[in-house]
Structure formats: structure tokens, C-alpha cells
mmCIF file of C-alpha atoms in Angstrom:
data_model
loop_
_atom_site.group_PDB
_atom_site.id
_atom_site.type_symbol
_atom_site.label_atom_id
_atom_site.label_comp_id
_atom_site.label_asym_id
_atom_site.label_seq_id
_atom_site.Cartn_x
_atom_site.Cartn_y
_atom_site.Cartn_z
ATOM 1 C CA MET T 13 -22.711 24.169 1.323
ATOM 2 C CA ARG T 14 -22.295 23.596 5.113
ATOM 3 C CA ILE T 15 -19.834 20.739 4.438
ATOM 4 C CA SER T 16 -18.236 23.153 1.946
ATOM 5 C CA PHE T 17 -17.632 25.130 4.388
ATOM 6 C CA ASP T 18 -16.355 22.958 6.953
ATOM 7 C CA LEU T 19 -14.144 21.676 4.275
ATOM 8 C CA LEU T 20 -12.223 25.065 4.805
ATOM 9 C CA GLU T 21 -11.184 23.712 8.162
ATOM 10 C CA ALA T 22 -9.744 20.927 6.507
ATOM 11 C CA PHE T 23 -6.832 23.094 4.551
ATOM 12 C CA LYS T 24 -5.665 23.228 8.070
ATOM 13 C CA ALA T 25 -4.424 19.734 8.174
ATOM 14 C CA LYS T 26 -0.929 18.672 8.758
ATOM 15 C CA ARG T 27 -1.360 15.485 6.373
ATOM 16 C CA LYS T 28 -1.120 16.403 2.850
ATOM 17 C CA LYS T 29 -3.165 13.290 1.974
ATOM 18 C CA ILE T 30 -6.342 15.197 3.951
ATOM 19 C CA ARG T 31 -5.258 18.351 2.044
ATOM 20 C CA ARG T 32 -5.843 16.771 -1.202
ATOM 21 C CA ALA T 33 -9.200 14.852 -0.602
ATOM 22 C CA ALA T 34 -10.821 18.483 0.600
ATOM 23 C CA VAL T 35 -9.566 19.893 -2.841
ATOM 24 C CA ASN T 36 -10.991 16.974 -4.838
ATOM 25 C CA CYS T 37 -14.498 17.179 -2.940
ATOM 26 C CA PHE T 38 -14.776 21.242 -3.461
ATOM 27 C CA GLY T 39 -14.820 20.246 -7.429
ATOM 28 C CA ILE T 40 -17.338 16.979 -6.708
ATOM 29 C CA ILE T 41 -19.578 19.907 -4.781
ATOM 30 C CA ALA T 42 -19.390 22.386 -7.070
ATOM 31 C CA SER T 43 -20.022 20.064 -10.169
ATOM 32 C CA PHE T 44 -23.659 19.128 -8.172
ATOM 33 C CA LEU T 45 -24.857 22.478 -6.461
ATOM 34 C CA GLY T 46 -22.813 24.942 -9.143
ATOM 35 C CA PRO T 47 -19.722 26.770 -8.460
ATOM 36 C CA GLN T 48 -20.962 30.369 -7.446
ATOM 37 C CA ASP T 49 -21.379 30.323 -3.928
ATOM 38 C CA LEU T 50 -18.085 27.948 -3.536
ATOM 39 C CA VAL T 51 -15.827 30.360 -5.124
ATOM 40 C CA CYS T 52 -17.198 33.350 -3.447
ATOM 41 C CA SER T 53 -16.324 31.102 -0.077
ATOM 42 C CA LEU T 54 -13.166 30.513 -1.656
ATOM 43 C CA LEU T 55 -11.930 33.801 -2.677
ATOM 44 C CA ASN T 56 -12.588 35.120 0.975
ATOM 45 C CA ASN T 57 -10.166 32.510 1.914
ATOM 46 C CA LEU T 58 -7.430 33.780 -0.035
ATOM 47 C CA LYS T 59 -7.203 36.776 2.705
ATOM 48 C CA VAL T 60 -5.793 34.858 5.345
ATOM 49 C CA GLN T 61 -2.150 34.914 6.193
ATOM 50 C CA ASP T 62 -1.164 31.297 6.156
ATOM 51 C CA ARG T 63 0.562 30.142 3.117
ATOM 52 C CA HIS T 64 -0.555 26.538 3.292
ATOM 53 C CA ILE T 65 -4.108 27.652 3.267
ATOM 54 C CA ARG T 66 -3.853 30.196 0.297
ATOM 55 C CA ILE T 67 -2.465 27.500 -1.700
ATOM 56 C CA CYS T 68 -4.912 24.782 -0.906
ATOM 57 C CA THR T 69 -7.711 27.448 -1.885
ATOM 58 C CA SER T 70 -5.959 28.529 -5.415
ATOM 59 C CA ILE T 71 -5.716 24.572 -6.140
ATOM 60 C CA ALA T 72 -9.283 24.460 -4.996
ATOM 61 C CA ILE T 73 -10.297 26.837 -7.480
ATOM 62 C CA ALA T 74 -8.781 25.503 -10.546
ATOM 63 C CA VAL T 75 -10.223 22.038 -9.594
ATOM 64 C CA ILE T 76 -13.673 23.515 -10.043
ATOM 65 C CA ALA T 77 -12.907 25.696 -13.279
ATOM 66 C CA GLU T 78 -11.872 22.015 -14.329
ATOM 67 C CA ASN T 79 -14.964 20.473 -13.513
ATOM 68 C CA CYS T 80 -17.369 23.239 -14.046
ATOM 69 C CA SER T 81 -15.290 24.772 -17.136
ATOM 70 C CA SER T 82 -13.302 27.665 -16.488
ATOM 71 C CA PHE T 83 -15.682 30.734 -17.702
ATOM 72 C CA THR T 84 -17.667 29.836 -14.177
ATOM 73 C CA VAL T 85 -14.582 31.024 -12.400
ATOM 74 C CA LEU T 86 -12.165 33.369 -14.347
ATOM 75 C CA PRO T 87 -14.942 36.134 -13.942
ATOM 76 C CA PHE T 88 -14.524 35.891 -10.222
ATOM 77 C CA LEU T 89 -10.756 35.856 -10.580
ATOM 78 C CA PHE T 90 -10.867 39.038 -12.924
ATOM 79 C CA ASN T 91 -12.864 41.043 -10.481
ATOM 80 C CA GLU T 92 -11.050 39.853 -7.140
ATOM 81 C CA TYR T 93 -7.655 40.927 -8.796
ATOM 82 C CA ASN T 94 -8.456 44.676 -8.613
ATOM 83 C CA SER T 95 -8.870 44.559 -4.929
ATOM 84 C CA GLN T 96 -5.213 45.868 -3.208
ATOM 85 C CA ASP T 97 -4.109 42.966 -1.159
ATOM 86 C CA PHE T 98 -1.424 41.787 -2.172
ATOM 87 C CA ASN T 99 -1.998 38.044 -0.607
ATOM 88 C CA THR T 100 -5.470 38.000 -2.632
ATOM 89 C CA GLN T 101 -3.709 39.288 -6.050
ATOM 90 C CA ASN T 102 -1.316 36.255 -5.229
ATOM 91 C CA GLY T 103 -3.549 33.652 -4.833
ATOM 92 C CA VAL T 104 -5.683 34.680 -7.594
ATOM 93 C CA LEU T 105 -2.451 34.837 -10.063
ATOM 94 C CA LYS T 106 -1.897 31.318 -8.262
ATOM 95 C CA SER T 107 -5.536 29.735 -9.132
ATOM 96 C CA ILE T 108 -5.218 30.725 -13.023
ATOM 97 C CA SER T 109 -1.658 29.287 -12.928
ATOM 98 C CA PHE T 110 -3.205 25.962 -11.624
ATOM 99 C CA ILE T 111 -6.364 26.660 -14.173
ATOM 100 C CA THR T 112 -4.164 27.132 -17.346
ATOM 101 C CA GLU T 113 -2.227 23.454 -15.992
ATOM 102 C CA PHE T 114 -5.164 21.643 -15.474
ATOM 103 C CA VAL T 115 -7.533 22.769 -18.330
ATOM 104 C CA GLY T 116 -4.696 22.975 -20.876
ATOM 105 C CA GLU T 117 -5.514 23.292 -24.862
ATOM 106 C CA TYR T 118 -9.336 23.968 -23.499
ATOM 107 C CA PHE T 119 -7.674 27.225 -22.838
ATOM 108 C CA LYS T 120 -7.776 28.798 -25.838
ATOM 109 C CA ASP T 121 -11.228 30.403 -26.024
ATOM 110 C CA TYR T 122 -9.840 32.455 -22.931
ATOM 111 C CA LEU T 123 -6.720 33.492 -23.975
ATOM 112 C CA ILE T 124 -7.501 37.404 -25.017
ATOM 113 C CA SER T 125 -9.152 38.328 -21.826
ATOM 114 C CA LEU T 126 -6.322 37.323 -19.797
ATOM 115 C CA ILE T 127 -3.912 38.903 -21.811
ATOM 116 C CA PRO T 128 -4.824 42.545 -19.390
ATOM 117 C CA LEU T 129 -4.290 40.799 -15.967
ATOM 118 C CA LEU T 130 -0.560 39.379 -17.714
ATOM 119 C CA GLU T 131 0.380 42.681 -18.408
ATOM 120 C CA ASN T 132 -0.364 44.104 -15.373
ATOM 121 C CA SER T 133 1.440 41.663 -13.497
ATOM 122 C CA MET T 134 4.236 41.519 -15.252
ATOM 123 C CA THR T 135 5.055 44.795 -14.891
ATOM 124 C CA HIS T 136 4.481 44.825 -11.488
ATOM 125 C CA PHE T 137 7.161 45.976 -8.753
ATOM 126 C CA ASP T 138 7.053 42.239 -6.729
ATOM 127 C CA ASN T 139 8.710 39.634 -7.921
ATOM 128 C CA ILE T 140 6.238 37.235 -6.658
ATOM 129 C CA HIS T 141 3.482 38.216 -9.485
ATOM 130 C CA ARG T 142 6.094 38.069 -12.041
ATOM 131 C CA GLN T 143 7.386 34.944 -11.296
ATOM 132 C CA ILE T 144 3.407 33.079 -11.332
ATOM 133 C CA SER T 145 3.023 35.432 -14.448
ATOM 134 C CA CYS T 146 6.064 33.602 -15.777
ATOM 135 C CA ASN T 147 4.555 30.410 -15.141
ATOM 136 C CA ILE T 148 1.273 31.188 -16.163
ATOM 137 C CA ILE T 149 2.878 31.891 -19.739
ATOM 138 C CA GLN T 150 4.715 28.755 -19.215
ATOM 139 C CA HIS T 151 1.651 26.558 -19.213
ATOM 140 C CA LEU T 152 -0.165 28.725 -21.772
ATOM 141 C CA SER T 153 3.068 28.473 -24.598
ATOM 142 C CA LEU T 154 3.130 24.718 -24.243
ATOM 143 C CA SER T 155 -0.490 24.137 -23.997
ATOM 144 C CA LEU T 156 -1.605 26.247 -26.867
ATOM 145 C CA TYR T 157 1.234 25.711 -29.213
ATOM 146 C CA ASP T 158 -0.047 25.585 -33.108
ATOM 147 C CA PHE T 159 -3.113 27.551 -32.553
ATOM 148 C CA GLY T 160 -2.408 30.299 -34.396
ATOM 149 C CA PHE T 161 -1.509 32.288 -31.469
ATOM 150 C CA GLU T 162 1.778 33.463 -32.123
ATOM 151 C CA ASP T 163 1.721 37.391 -32.422
ATOM 152 C CA ILE T 164 0.231 37.355 -28.512
ATOM 153 C CA PHE T 165 3.162 35.084 -27.348
ATOM 154 C CA VAL T 166 5.790 37.204 -28.961
ATOM 155 C CA HIS T 167 3.673 40.197 -27.033
ATOM 156 C CA LEU T 168 4.140 38.296 -24.113
ATOM 157 C CA PHE T 169 7.485 37.412 -24.540
ATOM 158 C CA ASN T 170 8.725 41.353 -24.852
ATOM 159 C CA PHE T 171 7.148 41.562 -21.294
ATOM 160 C CA VAL T 172 9.111 38.335 -20.138
ATOM 161 C CA TRP T 173 12.201 39.727 -21.466
ATOM 162 C CA PRO T 174 13.134 42.405 -18.999
ATOM 163 C CA ASN T 175 13.458 40.358 -16.251
ATOM 164 C CA ILE T 176 16.500 38.588 -17.349
ATOM 165 C CA PHE T 177 18.873 40.226 -15.126
ATOM 166 C CA GLU T 178 16.681 38.949 -11.529
ATOM 167 C CA ASN T 179 19.106 37.204 -9.192
ATOM 168 C CA GLN T 180 16.514 35.404 -7.015
ATOM 169 C CA SER T 181 16.544 31.820 -8.146
ATOM 170 C CA PHE T 182 12.760 31.024 -7.557
ATOM 171 C CA PHE T 183 12.133 33.564 -10.124
ATOM 172 C CA ARG T 184 15.316 32.909 -12.732
ATOM 173 C CA LYS T 185 14.337 29.335 -12.741
ATOM 174 C CA SER T 186 10.497 30.355 -13.762
ATOM 175 C CA LEU T 187 11.583 32.637 -15.679
ATOM 176 C CA LEU T 188 14.209 30.141 -17.836
ATOM 177 C CA ASN T 189 11.198 27.615 -18.281
ATOM 178 C CA ALA T 190 8.719 30.700 -19.594
ATOM 179 C CA ILE T 191 11.416 31.407 -22.006
ATOM 180 C CA ASP T 192 12.239 28.014 -22.451
ATOM 181 C CA ALA T 193 8.325 27.239 -23.419
ATOM 182 C CA LEU T 194 7.852 30.243 -25.756
ATOM 183 C CA ARG T 195 10.891 28.415 -27.574
ATOM 184 C CA ILE T 196 8.365 25.956 -29.059
ATOM 185 C CA SER T 197 5.302 28.484 -29.592
ATOM 186 C CA ILE T 198 7.107 31.432 -31.035
ATOM 187 C CA GLY T 199 10.408 29.709 -32.546
ATOM 188 C CA SER T 200 13.754 29.737 -31.423
ATOM 189 C CA TYR T 201 15.200 31.686 -34.688
ATOM 190 C CA LYS T 202 13.352 34.369 -33.008
ATOM 191 C CA ILE T 203 14.058 34.582 -29.303
ATOM 192 C CA ILE T 204 17.408 34.240 -30.679
ATOM 193 C CA TYR T 205 17.842 38.167 -32.108
ATOM 194 C CA TYR T 206 16.984 38.962 -28.698
ATOM 195 C CA THR T 207 20.391 37.143 -27.372
ATOM 196 C CA PHE T 208 22.581 38.476 -30.216
ATOM 197 C CA LEU T 209 22.873 41.766 -28.703
ATOM 198 C CA GLY T 210 24.144 40.690 -24.864
ATOM 199 C CA LEU T 211 26.838 37.680 -26.324
ATOM 200 C CA PHE T 212 29.588 39.699 -26.894
ATOM 201 C CA HIS T 213 29.086 42.664 -23.639
ATOM 202 C CA ALA T 214 31.651 44.184 -22.066
ATOM 203 C CA SER T 215 30.170 42.786 -18.330
ATOM 204 C CA LYS T 216 31.051 39.061 -17.754
ATOM 205 C CA ARG T 217 27.406 38.836 -15.867
ATOM 206 C CA VAL T 218 25.636 40.155 -18.408
ATOM 207 C CA ARG T 219 27.449 38.109 -21.138
ATOM 208 C CA GLU T 220 27.134 34.912 -18.648
ATOM 209 C CA ILE T 221 23.190 35.538 -18.856
ATOM 210 C CA TYR T 222 22.895 35.631 -22.297
ATOM 211 C CA TRP T 223 24.872 32.694 -23.106
ATOM 212 C CA ASN T 224 22.411 30.484 -20.991
ATOM 213 C CA ILE T 225 19.617 31.411 -22.773
ATOM 214 C CA TYR T 226 21.532 31.054 -25.741
ATOM 215 C CA ASN T 227 22.701 27.106 -24.738
ATOM 216 C CA ILE T 228 18.692 27.063 -24.040
ATOM 217 C CA LEU T 229 17.914 27.622 -27.245
ATOM 218 C CA TYR T 230 20.563 25.584 -28.676
ATOM 219 C CA ILE T 231 20.326 22.379 -26.583
ATOM 220 C CA GLY T 232 16.510 22.431 -27.279
ATOM 221 C CA SER T 233 16.078 23.264 -31.489
ATOM 222 C CA GLN T 234 19.266 23.703 -32.730
ATOM 223 C CA THR T 235 18.408 23.136 -36.064
ATOM 224 C CA SER T 236 16.266 25.806 -36.093
ATOM 225 C CA LEU T 237 18.855 28.685 -35.578
ATOM 226 C CA ILE T 238 20.121 27.999 -39.030
ATOM 227 C CA LEU T 239 17.188 30.288 -40.288
ATOM 228 C CA SER T 240 18.852 32.996 -37.760
ATOM 229 C CA TYR T 241 22.340 33.084 -39.121
ATOM 230 C CA PRO T 242 23.323 35.853 -40.787
ATOM 231 C CA LEU T 243 24.433 35.692 -44.444
ATOM 232 C CA ILE T 244 27.944 36.581 -45.170
ATOM 233 C CA ASP T 245 28.800 37.891 -48.555
ATOM 234 C CA SER T 246 32.244 37.626 -48.960
ATOM 235 C CA TYR T 247 31.631 33.730 -48.165
ATOM 236 C CA LEU T 248 30.019 33.295 -51.460
ATOM 237 C CA ASN T 249 31.660 31.306 -54.167
ATOM 238 C CA LYS T 250 30.551 30.303 -57.849
ATOM 239 C CA TYR T 251 28.934 27.417 -56.527
ATOM 240 C CA PHE T 252 26.267 29.084 -54.116
ATOM 241 C CA SER T 253 22.790 28.254 -55.351
ATOM 242 C CA PHE T 254 20.368 30.743 -54.446
ATOM 243 C CA ASN T 255 17.278 28.336 -55.556
ATOM 244 C CA ILE T 256 18.401 25.923 -52.999
ATOM 245 C CA TYR T 257 19.200 28.285 -50.431
ATOM 246 C CA TYR T 258 15.415 30.035 -50.931
ATOM 247 C CA GLY T 259 14.315 26.419 -50.770
ATOM 248 C CA ILE T 260 16.118 25.873 -47.240
ATOM 249 C CA LEU T 261 14.348 28.956 -45.956
ATOM 250 C CA SER T 262 10.572 28.365 -47.388
#
């Protein structure tokens, strides 16, 4: 434990290799001593003002979750998110983002418990909270694809979609990455119904956003968009076969 407290000072190092080695040491120490005391000391370190220290602390918490399983760390993070400190909430979201990235498909047992936190962060007034939440949704969508969580991802997509008109470049990049990941998990034929509403809007700025999302869907999964195209009765002729049509849909 004394060594772990001294390792917190290594997060202030200017060289990236030193900070990376200190983060990996926390995972090794946690595998021998247990994660409880280490996580408590790291959560207190999230309240500092230095951004580099908070990022290294978030990565260290994720490394502990990777080595000691996620259930040993997530209760502490959920409890710490209830605090009103902005830096602490930001650090908790970053830690969960790194955990979902490191753990991958093993996070499927904890997805339902994470939904209330994501709902709260996606409706937060600050852009940083919503940006990190989009990163979390992106990692979950790619990791838990084809695990039977389509309804949950559709629910999370309804929180992601209202943010498409944000102007901040970093947030916009995270948002488009989340939509592209949700395209894989829930299907592009569901997302395209959201884009039909604004493709021919009167405002040029609105049209650009919707067409950008449509291009992502078209490039990523062009063939699956056939299911979402409307059936126009006037184009039907006597050679049309309903058996073949329903066979394609099925």
C-alpha cells in the first residue's frame, strides 16, 4: 500500500513511459492485495485539477477492473458518480469508458446496471459528459454485438440522436462514432428511419447533418438499407412476385 501511494506521484511525470508503467503497476498490486483500498485512493485522486493526473487515474482504475474483474470496481464508481464534483463525475465516466474498452464482451453481465448512469450523463447539460457517454455507448455497441441487447441499444440510441446538432468538433466526432457503432448493433435499417425526416429539410445546415449520417449508413451497410426503402405501388407490374419479395425480407 505504501508503494501504491508513492505511485500516485508518478502520474505527474512528464514522460509517457513512466506514467504508463505506474498505471500497469496498479493492476499488478491490485491482483495481489485486492482492489478495494487501491480504488478508494484512486477515486480521491480524481478530485485534483490537473488533467493528466485524472486521465492516468481513470486508466489505472480500468486496469484494476481488467485484472480483478469489473464487479470489484463498478460499485465504487456508481457510488462516486452521485457526488456533485464535476471532475469526479468526469473521471468516473472516463474510467467506465476505459473499462468497456478493455474488458469487451465480458461487460455483458453489467450492462443493465449501467443504463441509469448513461441516461443521467446523456441528459447532462455539459458537453463533456455527453461526449464520454457516446464513447461508452460506442464501445458497448461494438463489444456486445449479437448478444441480444438490441432493445437496450435502441433505448440508448434515443438518447444519442438529439445531440446531432452539436457544433463542438470533438463531441461531434464521438457522436458520429457512436452512431456508426450502433449501426452494427441495432441495424442500419432502423437508424435510416430517423434520417428520412431531415434529408430534405428547408435548412441547409440541417440537411448537411442528416446527409452526413445517411452517407455513413450507406457506406457502412449498403445492402441492408434495402429493407427500409418504401414499396411504391405504382411501380408494381404483372411480373412482380410477392413470394420472392417476402423471401428477400425474411
